[in-house]
Amino acid sequence: MRGARAARLAAEALAFLAALLAAPRAEALWHALFPEVARPTFQQDSWFLLLGWHLVLSLGAVGLAAVIGIPAGILATRPAGRRMRPLLDAIFSLAQGIPPVAAVALALPLLGFGAAPTLLALVLYAALPVLRATVSGLDSVPAGALEAARGLGFSPWQRLRDVELPLARPVLLVGMRLALTLSVATTAVGAVAGARCLGTPIVTGLANANPSYVLQGAIFTAWLALLLDRALGLLGAPSPEASSSPGSGGAQP
């Protein structure tokens, strides 16, 4: 049931926040795991501050990728833009093909250290799955639904808004989930350019040969990616009303 999934997700989110709160006080645990490290607990920054910046960067990048990728996908499925589909796919594939570290390094002379080069790299990385999900979702809209909309006198814009995008929503959400997971995981690379995020302990640990810091940053980054992926999955799940409607196969009251 959707309510049970939401409750479980809320419990996991609370456990994540509790782990962040306890992280600076868990020196005994990390010292047991890494007895050779003199300072095994990362305490240079607040974990909640790092989490906040990580969310701003990753969610902001996915939002910008959606602003770029969804219109491009719509264009590629319109009669006037179908010829541009291979070109658009090639451009977005090339953008994602640039390693995030390289994209950050190339942007540093223009944008300087901090969040800006990281955000650019994340948008380049997340736009492709959004584009492809948009194209796949719109291409999967049944021809009968489009014919019915034309018969009702819908304009092309009304067909897109009221028929195509709602029917393409499940596929589009799959692409958004993939983009978000990639963005959350890749945001950690931004710490190389001085962006404060959950990758900061990883870079600090690598610079100081401290594997404890690296593991702490990696755990919280992966955990956050999992939580956000499940949250988007919950948004894409069918509502109880839809699953119990006639013809849907759900149980009737």
PDB file of C-alpha atoms in Angstrom:
ATOM      1  CA  MET A   1       0.000   0.000   0.000  1.00  0.00           C
ATOM      2  CA  ARG A   2       1.110   3.510  -0.757  1.00  0.00           C
ATOM      3  CA  GLY A   3       0.495   4.663   2.828  1.00  0.00           C
ATOM      4  CA  ALA A   4       2.738   1.924   4.207  1.00  0.00           C
ATOM      5  CA  ARG A   5       5.482   2.827   1.727  1.00  0.00           C
ATOM      6  CA  ALA A   6       5.236   6.488   2.726  1.00  0.00           C
ATOM      7  CA  ALA A   7       5.455   5.583   6.421  1.00  0.00           C
ATOM      8  CA  ARG A   8       8.488   3.397   5.821  1.00  0.00           C
ATOM      9  CA  LEU A   9      10.161   6.144   3.794  1.00  0.00           C
ATOM     10  CA  ALA A  10       9.503   8.658   6.585  1.00  0.00           C
ATOM     11  CA  ALA A  11      11.051   6.264   9.109  1.00  0.00           C
ATOM     12  CA  GLU A  12      14.126   5.800   6.907  1.00  0.00           C
ATOM     13  CA  ALA A  13      14.459   9.571   6.516  1.00  0.00           C
ATOM     14  CA  LEU A  14      14.320  10.011  10.290  1.00  0.00           C
ATOM     15  CA  ALA A  15      16.963   7.307  10.699  1.00  0.00           C
ATOM     16  CA  PHE A  16      19.161   9.139   8.182  1.00  0.00           C
ATOM     17  CA  LEU A  17      18.817  12.431  10.073  1.00  0.00           C
ATOM     18  CA  ALA A  18      19.496  10.670  13.383  1.00  0.00           C
ATOM     19  CA  ALA A  19      22.651   9.139  11.905  1.00  0.00           C
ATOM     20  CA  LEU A  20      23.794  12.587  10.759  1.00  0.00           C
ATOM     21  CA  LEU A  21      23.198  13.933  14.246  1.00  0.00           C
ATOM     22  CA  ALA A  22      25.108  11.072  15.845  1.00  0.00           C
ATOM     23  CA  ALA A  23      27.993  11.079  13.345  1.00  0.00           C
ATOM     24  CA  PRO A  24      30.227  13.608  15.186  1.00  0.00           C
ATOM     25  CA  ARG A  25      29.727  11.654  18.432  1.00  0.00           C
ATOM     26  CA  ALA A  26      30.502   8.215  17.020  1.00  0.00           C
ATOM     27  CA  GLU A  27      34.261   8.401  17.508  1.00  0.00           C
ATOM     28  CA  ALA A  28      34.365   5.052  19.309  1.00  0.00           C
ATOM     29  CA  LEU A  29      32.775   3.309  16.341  1.00  0.00           C
ATOM     30  CA  TRP A  30      35.067   4.853  13.737  1.00  0.00           C
ATOM     31  CA  HIS A  31      38.147   4.362  15.917  1.00  0.00           C
ATOM     32  CA  ALA A  32      37.262   0.668  16.196  1.00  0.00           C
ATOM     33  CA  LEU A  33      36.964   0.421  12.417  1.00  0.00           C
ATOM     34  CA  PHE A  34      40.095   2.475  11.727  1.00  0.00           C
ATOM     35  CA  PRO A  35      42.391   2.160  14.777  1.00  0.00           C
ATOM     36  CA  GLU A  36      45.354   3.475  12.811  1.00  0.00           C
ATOM     37  CA  VAL A  37      43.649   6.870  12.230  1.00  0.00           C
ATOM     38  CA  ALA A  38      44.301   9.477  14.920  1.00  0.00           C
ATOM     39  CA  ARG A  39      41.135  11.524  14.190  1.00  0.00           C
ATOM     40  CA  PRO A  40      38.609   9.131  12.655  1.00  0.00           C
ATOM     41  CA  THR A  41      35.507  11.305  13.087  1.00  0.00           C
ATOM     42  CA  PHE A  42      34.797  14.108  10.631  1.00  0.00           C
ATOM     43  CA  GLN A  43      34.015  17.264  12.620  1.00  0.00           C
ATOM     44  CA  GLN A  44      35.312  20.106  10.443  1.00  0.00           C
ATOM     45  CA  ASP A  45      31.818  21.015   9.208  1.00  0.00           C
ATOM     46  CA  SER A  46      28.266  20.429  10.329  1.00  0.00           C
ATOM     47  CA  TRP A  47      26.827  17.368   8.612  1.00  0.00           C
ATOM     48  CA  PHE A  48      23.480  19.128   8.331  1.00  0.00           C
ATOM     49  CA  LEU A  49      25.096  22.109   6.613  1.00  0.00           C
ATOM     50  CA  LEU A  50      26.800  19.750   4.168  1.00  0.00           C
ATOM     51  CA  LEU A  51      23.480  17.981   3.604  1.00  0.00           C
ATOM     52  CA  GLY A  52      21.737  21.287   2.886  1.00  0.00           C
ATOM     53  CA  TRP A  53      24.293  22.326   0.284  1.00  0.00           C
ATOM     54  CA  HIS A  54      24.249  18.855  -1.238  1.00  0.00           C
ATOM     55  CA  LEU A  55      20.482  19.026  -1.668  1.00  0.00           C
ATOM     56  CA  VAL A  56      20.631  22.536  -3.125  1.00  0.00           C
ATOM     57  CA  LEU A  57      23.191  21.467  -5.716  1.00  0.00           C
ATOM     58  CA  SER A  58      21.688  18.112  -6.687  1.00  0.00           C
ATOM     59  CA  LEU A  59      18.033  19.145  -6.706  1.00  0.00           C
ATOM     60  CA  GLY A  60      18.866  22.437  -8.414  1.00  0.00           C
ATOM     61  CA  ALA A  61      20.787  20.572 -11.110  1.00  0.00           C
ATOM     62  CA  VAL A  62      17.899  18.179 -11.747  1.00  0.00           C
ATOM     63  CA  GLY A  63      15.509  21.123 -11.932  1.00  0.00           C
ATOM     64  CA  LEU A  64      17.693  22.845 -14.519  1.00  0.00           C
ATOM     65  CA  ALA A  65      18.134  19.577 -16.409  1.00  0.00           C
ATOM     66  CA  ALA A  66      14.346  19.238 -16.528  1.00  0.00           C
ATOM     67  CA  VAL A  67      14.006  22.800 -17.830  1.00  0.00           C
ATOM     68  CA  ILE A  68      16.423  21.887 -20.635  1.00  0.00           C
ATOM     69  CA  GLY A  69      15.605  18.229 -21.267  1.00  0.00           C
ATOM     70  CA  ILE A  70      11.802  18.223 -21.210  1.00  0.00           C
ATOM     71  CA  PRO A  71      11.348  20.996 -23.820  1.00  0.00           C
ATOM     72  CA  ALA A  72      14.048  19.372 -25.960  1.00  0.00           C
ATOM     73  CA  GLY A  73      12.221  16.049 -25.716  1.00  0.00           C
ATOM     74  CA  ILE A  74       8.921  17.690 -26.631  1.00  0.00           C
ATOM     75  CA  LEU A  75      10.565  19.351 -29.633  1.00  0.00           C
ATOM     76  CA  ALA A  76      12.028  16.040 -30.759  1.00  0.00           C
ATOM     77  CA  THR A  77       8.567  14.432 -30.810  1.00  0.00           C
ATOM     78  CA  ARG A  78       6.786  17.204 -32.744  1.00  0.00           C
ATOM     79  CA  PRO A  79       6.439  16.893 -36.512  1.00  0.00           C
ATOM     80  CA  ALA A  80       8.593  19.980 -37.058  1.00  0.00           C
ATOM     81  CA  GLY A  81      11.357  18.726 -34.792  1.00  0.00           C
ATOM     82  CA  ARG A  82      11.611  15.006 -35.500  1.00  0.00           C
ATOM     83  CA  ARG A  83      14.539  15.538 -37.841  1.00  0.00           C
ATOM     84  CA  MET A  84      16.412  17.152 -34.954  1.00  0.00           C
ATOM     85  CA  ARG A  85      16.038  14.110 -32.676  1.00  0.00           C
ATOM     86  CA  PRO A  86      19.379  12.461 -33.628  1.00  0.00           C
ATOM     87  CA  LEU A  87      21.197  15.784 -33.271  1.00  0.00           C
ATOM     88  CA  LEU A  88      19.644  16.528 -29.883  1.00  0.00           C
ATOM     89  CA  ASP A  89      20.421  13.033 -28.629  1.00  0.00           C
ATOM     90  CA  ALA A  90      24.013  13.327 -29.836  1.00  0.00           C
ATOM     91  CA  ILE A  91      24.500  16.716 -28.139  1.00  0.00           C
ATOM     92  CA  PHE A  92      23.047  15.526 -24.831  1.00  0.00           C
ATOM     93  CA  SER A  93      25.022  12.257 -25.026  1.00  0.00           C
ATOM     94  CA  LEU A  94      28.226  14.211 -25.604  1.00  0.00           C
ATOM     95  CA  ALA A  95      27.453  16.422 -22.605  1.00  0.00           C
ATOM     96  CA  GLN A  96      26.975  13.388 -20.376  1.00  0.00           C
ATOM     97  CA  GLY A  97      30.054  11.730 -21.830  1.00  0.00           C
ATOM     98  CA  ILE A  98      32.301  14.419 -20.333  1.00  0.00           C
ATOM     99  CA  PRO A  99      33.554  13.075 -16.971  1.00  0.00           C
ATOM    100  CA  PRO A 100      32.205  15.254 -14.125  1.00  0.00           C
ATOM    101  CA  VAL A 101      35.695  15.900 -12.785  1.00  0.00           C
ATOM    102  CA  ALA A 102      36.781  17.108 -16.231  1.00  0.00           C
ATOM    103  CA  ALA A 103      33.696  19.316 -16.578  1.00  0.00           C
ATOM    104  CA  VAL A 104      34.397  20.880 -13.187  1.00  0.00           C
ATOM    105  CA  ALA A 105      38.068  21.422 -14.063  1.00  0.00           C
ATOM    106  CA  LEU A 106      37.227  23.007 -17.425  1.00  0.00           C
ATOM    107  CA  ALA A 107      34.680  25.322 -15.813  1.00  0.00           C
ATOM    108  CA  LEU A 108      36.994  26.502 -13.049  1.00  0.00           C
ATOM    109  CA  PRO A 109      38.778  29.219 -15.092  1.00  0.00           C
ATOM    110  CA  LEU A 110      35.425  30.720 -16.102  1.00  0.00           C
ATOM    111  CA  LEU A 111      33.297  30.188 -13.002  1.00  0.00           C
ATOM    112  CA  GLY A 112      35.885  29.966 -10.225  1.00  0.00           C
ATOM    113  CA  PHE A 113      35.836  27.670  -7.217  1.00  0.00           C
ATOM    114  CA  GLY A 114      32.626  26.776  -5.424  1.00  0.00           C
ATOM    115  CA  ALA A 115      29.165  25.674  -6.406  1.00  0.00           C
ATOM    116  CA  ALA A 116      28.946  27.124  -9.950  1.00  0.00           C
ATOM    117  CA  PRO A 117      31.266  24.691 -11.797  1.00  0.00           C
ATOM    118  CA  THR A 118      29.750  21.808  -9.864  1.00  0.00           C
ATOM    119  CA  LEU A 119      26.230  22.839 -10.864  1.00  0.00           C
ATOM    120  CA  LEU A 120      27.283  23.058 -14.515  1.00  0.00           C
ATOM    121  CA  ALA A 121      28.767  19.554 -14.442  1.00  0.00           C
ATOM    122  CA  LEU A 122      25.661  18.154 -12.768  1.00  0.00           C
ATOM    123  CA  VAL A 123      23.297  19.697 -15.320  1.00  0.00           C
ATOM    124  CA  LEU A 124      25.366  18.286 -18.184  1.00  0.00           C
ATOM    125  CA  TYR A 125      25.242  14.878 -16.554  1.00  0.00           C
ATOM    126  CA  ALA A 126      21.522  14.843 -15.710  1.00  0.00           C
ATOM    127  CA  ALA A 127      20.010  16.263 -18.901  1.00  0.00           C
ATOM    128  CA  LEU A 128      20.345  13.133 -21.061  1.00  0.00           C
ATOM    129  CA  PRO A 129      18.106  10.803 -19.005  1.00  0.00           C
ATOM    130  CA  VAL A 130      15.475  13.547 -18.815  1.00  0.00           C
ATOM    131  CA  LEU A 131      15.552  14.039 -22.594  1.00  0.00           C
ATOM    132  CA  ARG A 132      15.322  10.328 -23.365  1.00  0.00           C
ATOM    133  CA  ALA A 133      12.569   9.711 -20.810  1.00  0.00           C
ATOM    134  CA  THR A 134      10.548  12.583 -22.266  1.00  0.00           C
ATOM    135  CA  VAL A 135      10.911  11.236 -25.797  1.00  0.00           C
ATOM    136  CA  SER A 136      10.094   7.673 -24.740  1.00  0.00           C
ATOM    137  CA  GLY A 137       7.105   8.756 -22.691  1.00  0.00           C
ATOM    138  CA  LEU A 138       5.603  10.895 -25.432  1.00  0.00           C
ATOM    139  CA  ASP A 139       6.243   8.237 -28.071  1.00  0.00           C
ATOM    140  CA  SER A 140       4.398   5.691 -25.913  1.00  0.00           C
ATOM    141  CA  VAL A 141       1.148   7.687 -25.825  1.00  0.00           C
ATOM    142  CA  PRO A 142      -1.511   5.554 -27.560  1.00  0.00           C
ATOM    143  CA  ALA A 143      -2.557   6.794 -30.970  1.00  0.00           C
ATOM    144  CA  GLY A 144      -6.181   6.291 -29.969  1.00  0.00           C
ATOM    145  CA  ALA A 145      -5.847   8.828 -27.164  1.00  0.00           C
ATOM    146  CA  LEU A 146      -4.449  11.403 -29.582  1.00  0.00           C
ATOM    147  CA  GLU A 147      -7.215  10.722 -32.102  1.00  0.00           C
ATOM    148  CA  ALA A 148      -9.845  11.116 -29.405  1.00  0.00           C
ATOM    149  CA  ALA A 149      -8.302  14.454 -28.389  1.00  0.00           C
ATOM    150  CA  ARG A 150      -8.340  15.648 -31.985  1.00  0.00           C
ATOM    151  CA  GLY A 151     -11.958  14.571 -32.301  1.00  0.00           C
ATOM    152  CA  LEU A 152     -12.811  16.683 -29.259  1.00  0.00           C
ATOM    153  CA  GLY A 153     -11.247  19.704 -30.943  1.00  0.00           C
ATOM    154  CA  PHE A 154      -8.135  19.950 -28.764  1.00  0.00           C
ATOM    155  CA  SER A 155      -5.430  22.231 -30.092  1.00  0.00           C
ATOM    156  CA  PRO A 156      -1.843  20.822 -30.300  1.00  0.00           C
ATOM    157  CA  TRP A 157      -0.989  22.616 -27.052  1.00  0.00           C
ATOM    158  CA  GLN A 158      -4.081  21.213 -25.315  1.00  0.00           C
ATOM    159  CA  ARG A 159      -3.259  17.693 -26.530  1.00  0.00           C
ATOM    160  CA  LEU A 160       0.260  18.035 -25.156  1.00  0.00           C
ATOM    161  CA  ARG A 161      -0.826  19.508 -21.837  1.00  0.00           C
ATOM    162  CA  ASP A 162      -3.957  17.479 -21.128  1.00  0.00           C
ATOM    163  CA  VAL A 163      -3.273  14.151 -22.861  1.00  0.00           C
ATOM    164  CA  GLU A 164       0.345  13.483 -23.792  1.00  0.00           C
ATOM    165  CA  LEU A 165       2.224  14.747 -20.744  1.00  0.00           C
ATOM    166  CA  PRO A 166      -0.149  13.119 -18.210  1.00  0.00           C
ATOM    167  CA  LEU A 167       0.091   9.779 -20.026  1.00  0.00           C
ATOM    168  CA  ALA A 168       3.880  10.119 -20.352  1.00  0.00           C
ATOM    169  CA  ARG A 169       4.286  10.970 -16.661  1.00  0.00           C
ATOM    170  CA  PRO A 170       5.259   7.451 -15.425  1.00  0.00           C
ATOM    171  CA  VAL A 171       8.058   7.137 -17.989  1.00  0.00           C
ATOM    172  CA  LEU A 172       9.165  10.716 -17.374  1.00  0.00           C
ATOM    173  CA  LEU A 173       9.396  10.069 -13.643  1.00  0.00           C
ATOM    174  CA  VAL A 174      11.662   7.085 -14.298  1.00  0.00           C
ATOM    175  CA  GLY A 175      14.034   9.405 -16.143  1.00  0.00           C
ATOM    176  CA  MET A 176      13.832  11.971 -13.352  1.00  0.00           C
ATOM    177  CA  ARG A 177      14.661   9.274 -10.797  1.00  0.00           C
ATOM    178  CA  LEU A 178      17.720   8.268 -12.783  1.00  0.00           C
ATOM    179  CA  ALA A 179      18.791  11.899 -13.199  1.00  0.00           C
ATOM    180  CA  LEU A 180      18.349  12.546  -9.487  1.00  0.00           C
ATOM    181  CA  THR A 181      20.322   9.456  -8.448  1.00  0.00           C
ATOM    182  CA  LEU A 182      23.159  10.416 -10.797  1.00  0.00           C
ATOM    183  CA  SER A 183      23.066  14.000  -9.571  1.00  0.00           C
ATOM    184  CA  VAL A 184      23.170  13.135  -5.867  1.00  0.00           C
ATOM    185  CA  ALA A 185      26.036  10.696  -6.378  1.00  0.00           C
ATOM    186  CA  THR A 186      27.981  13.050  -8.658  1.00  0.00           C
ATOM    187  CA  THR A 187      27.535  16.119  -6.443  1.00  0.00           C
ATOM    188  CA  ALA A 188      30.200  14.666  -4.175  1.00  0.00           C
ATOM    189  CA  VAL A 189      32.729  15.376  -6.937  1.00  0.00           C
ATOM    190  CA  GLY A 190      32.023  19.094  -6.469  1.00  0.00           C
ATOM    191  CA  ALA A 191      34.063  19.062  -3.280  1.00  0.00           C
ATOM    192  CA  VAL A 192      37.145  18.959  -5.518  1.00  0.00           C
ATOM    193  CA  ALA A 193      36.226  22.485  -6.684  1.00  0.00           C
ATOM    194  CA  GLY A 194      35.545  23.712  -3.169  1.00  0.00           C
ATOM    195  CA  ALA A 195      31.777  23.148  -3.132  1.00  0.00           C
ATOM    196  CA  ARG A 196      30.576  22.221   0.336  1.00  0.00           C
ATOM    197  CA  CYS A 197      28.584  19.009   0.210  1.00  0.00           C
ATOM    198  CA  LEU A 198      28.584  15.453   1.521  1.00  0.00           C
ATOM    199  CA  GLY A 199      31.607  14.875  -0.689  1.00  0.00           C
ATOM    200  CA  THR A 200      33.678  17.257   1.442  1.00  0.00           C
ATOM    201  CA  PRO A 201      34.667  14.506   3.930  1.00  0.00           C
ATOM    202  CA  ILE A 202      35.585  12.260   0.993  1.00  0.00           C
ATOM    203  CA  VAL A 203      37.956  14.806  -0.557  1.00  0.00           C
ATOM    204  CA  THR A 204      39.356  15.755   2.856  1.00  0.00           C
ATOM    205  CA  GLY A 205      39.943  12.099   3.648  1.00  0.00           C
ATOM    206  CA  LEU A 206      41.667  11.470   0.327  1.00  0.00           C
ATOM    207  CA  ALA A 207      43.895  14.506   0.821  1.00  0.00           C
ATOM    208  CA  ASN A 208      44.876  13.413   4.336  1.00  0.00           C
ATOM    209  CA  ALA A 209      44.980   9.627   3.842  1.00  0.00           C
ATOM    210  CA  ASN A 210      42.023   9.251   6.188  1.00  0.00           C
ATOM    211  CA  PRO A 211      39.795   6.370   4.993  1.00  0.00           C
ATOM    212  CA  SER A 212      37.360   6.961   7.849  1.00  0.00           C
ATOM    213  CA  TYR A 213      36.364  10.345   6.440  1.00  0.00           C
ATOM    214  CA  VAL A 214      36.011   8.816   2.974  1.00  0.00           C
ATOM    215  CA  LEU A 215      33.707   6.064   4.242  1.00  0.00           C
ATOM    216  CA  GLN A 216      31.538   8.484   6.226  1.00  0.00           C
ATOM    217  CA  GLY A 217      31.005  10.751   3.235  1.00  0.00           C
ATOM    218  CA  ALA A 218      30.345   7.814   0.913  1.00  0.00           C
ATOM    219  CA  ILE A 219      27.770   6.259   3.265  1.00  0.00           C
ATOM    220  CA  PHE A 220      25.748   9.432   3.681  1.00  0.00           C
ATOM    221  CA  THR A 221      25.913  10.286  -0.034  1.00  0.00           C
ATOM    222  CA  ALA A 222      24.676   6.830  -1.066  1.00  0.00           C
ATOM    223  CA  TRP A 223      22.017   6.829   1.652  1.00  0.00           C
ATOM    224  CA  LEU A 224      20.695  10.208   0.495  1.00  0.00           C
ATOM    225  CA  ALA A 225      20.566   9.025  -3.130  1.00  0.00           C
ATOM    226  CA  LEU A 226      18.559   5.971  -2.070  1.00  0.00           C
ATOM    227  CA  LEU A 227      16.086   8.048  -0.042  1.00  0.00           C
ATOM    228  CA  LEU A 228      15.444  10.539  -2.834  1.00  0.00           C
ATOM    229  CA  ASP A 229      15.075   7.754  -5.388  1.00  0.00           C
ATOM    230  CA  ARG A 230      12.428   6.092  -3.217  1.00  0.00           C
ATOM    231  CA  ALA A 231      10.665   9.411  -2.698  1.00  0.00           C
ATOM    232  CA  LEU A 232      10.334   9.935  -6.454  1.00  0.00           C
ATOM    233  CA  GLY A 233       9.247   6.324  -6.816  1.00  0.00           C
ATOM    234  CA  LEU A 234       6.491   6.994  -4.311  1.00  0.00           C
ATOM    235  CA  LEU A 235       5.325   9.987  -6.354  1.00  0.00           C
ATOM    236  CA  GLY A 236       5.104   7.787  -9.420  1.00  0.00           C
ATOM    237  CA  ALA A 237       3.176   5.018  -7.670  1.00  0.00           C
ATOM    238  CA  PRO A 238      -0.533   4.724  -8.548  1.00  0.00           C
ATOM    239  CA  SER A 239      -2.910   6.225  -6.042  1.00  0.00           C
ATOM    240  CA  PRO A 240      -5.298   3.949  -4.113  1.00  0.00           C
ATOM    241  CA  GLU A 241      -8.195   5.465  -6.055  1.00  0.00           C
ATOM    242  CA  ALA A 242      -6.592   4.592  -9.377  1.00  0.00           C
ATOM    243  CA  SER A 243      -5.632   1.082  -8.341  1.00  0.00           C
ATOM    244  CA  SER A 244      -9.140   0.312  -7.100  1.00  0.00           C
ATOM    245  CA  SER A 245     -11.025   1.842 -10.039  1.00  0.00           C
ATOM    246  CA  PRO A 246     -13.075  -0.446 -12.301  1.00  0.00           C
ATOM    247  CA  GLY A 247     -10.958  -2.144 -14.943  1.00  0.00           C
ATOM    248  CA  SER A 248      -7.693  -1.520 -13.140  1.00  0.00           C
ATOM    249  CA  GLY A 249      -7.551  -4.922 -11.563  1.00  0.00           C
ATOM    250  CA  GLY A 250      -7.739  -3.531  -8.025  1.00  0.00           C
ATOM    251  CA  ALA A 251     -10.113  -4.772  -5.365  1.00  0.00           C
ATOM    252  CA  GLN A 252     -13.464  -3.154  -5.264  1.00  0.00           C
ATOM    253  CA  PRO A 253     -14.926  -1.832  -2.017  1.00  0.00           C
TER     254      PRO A 253
END
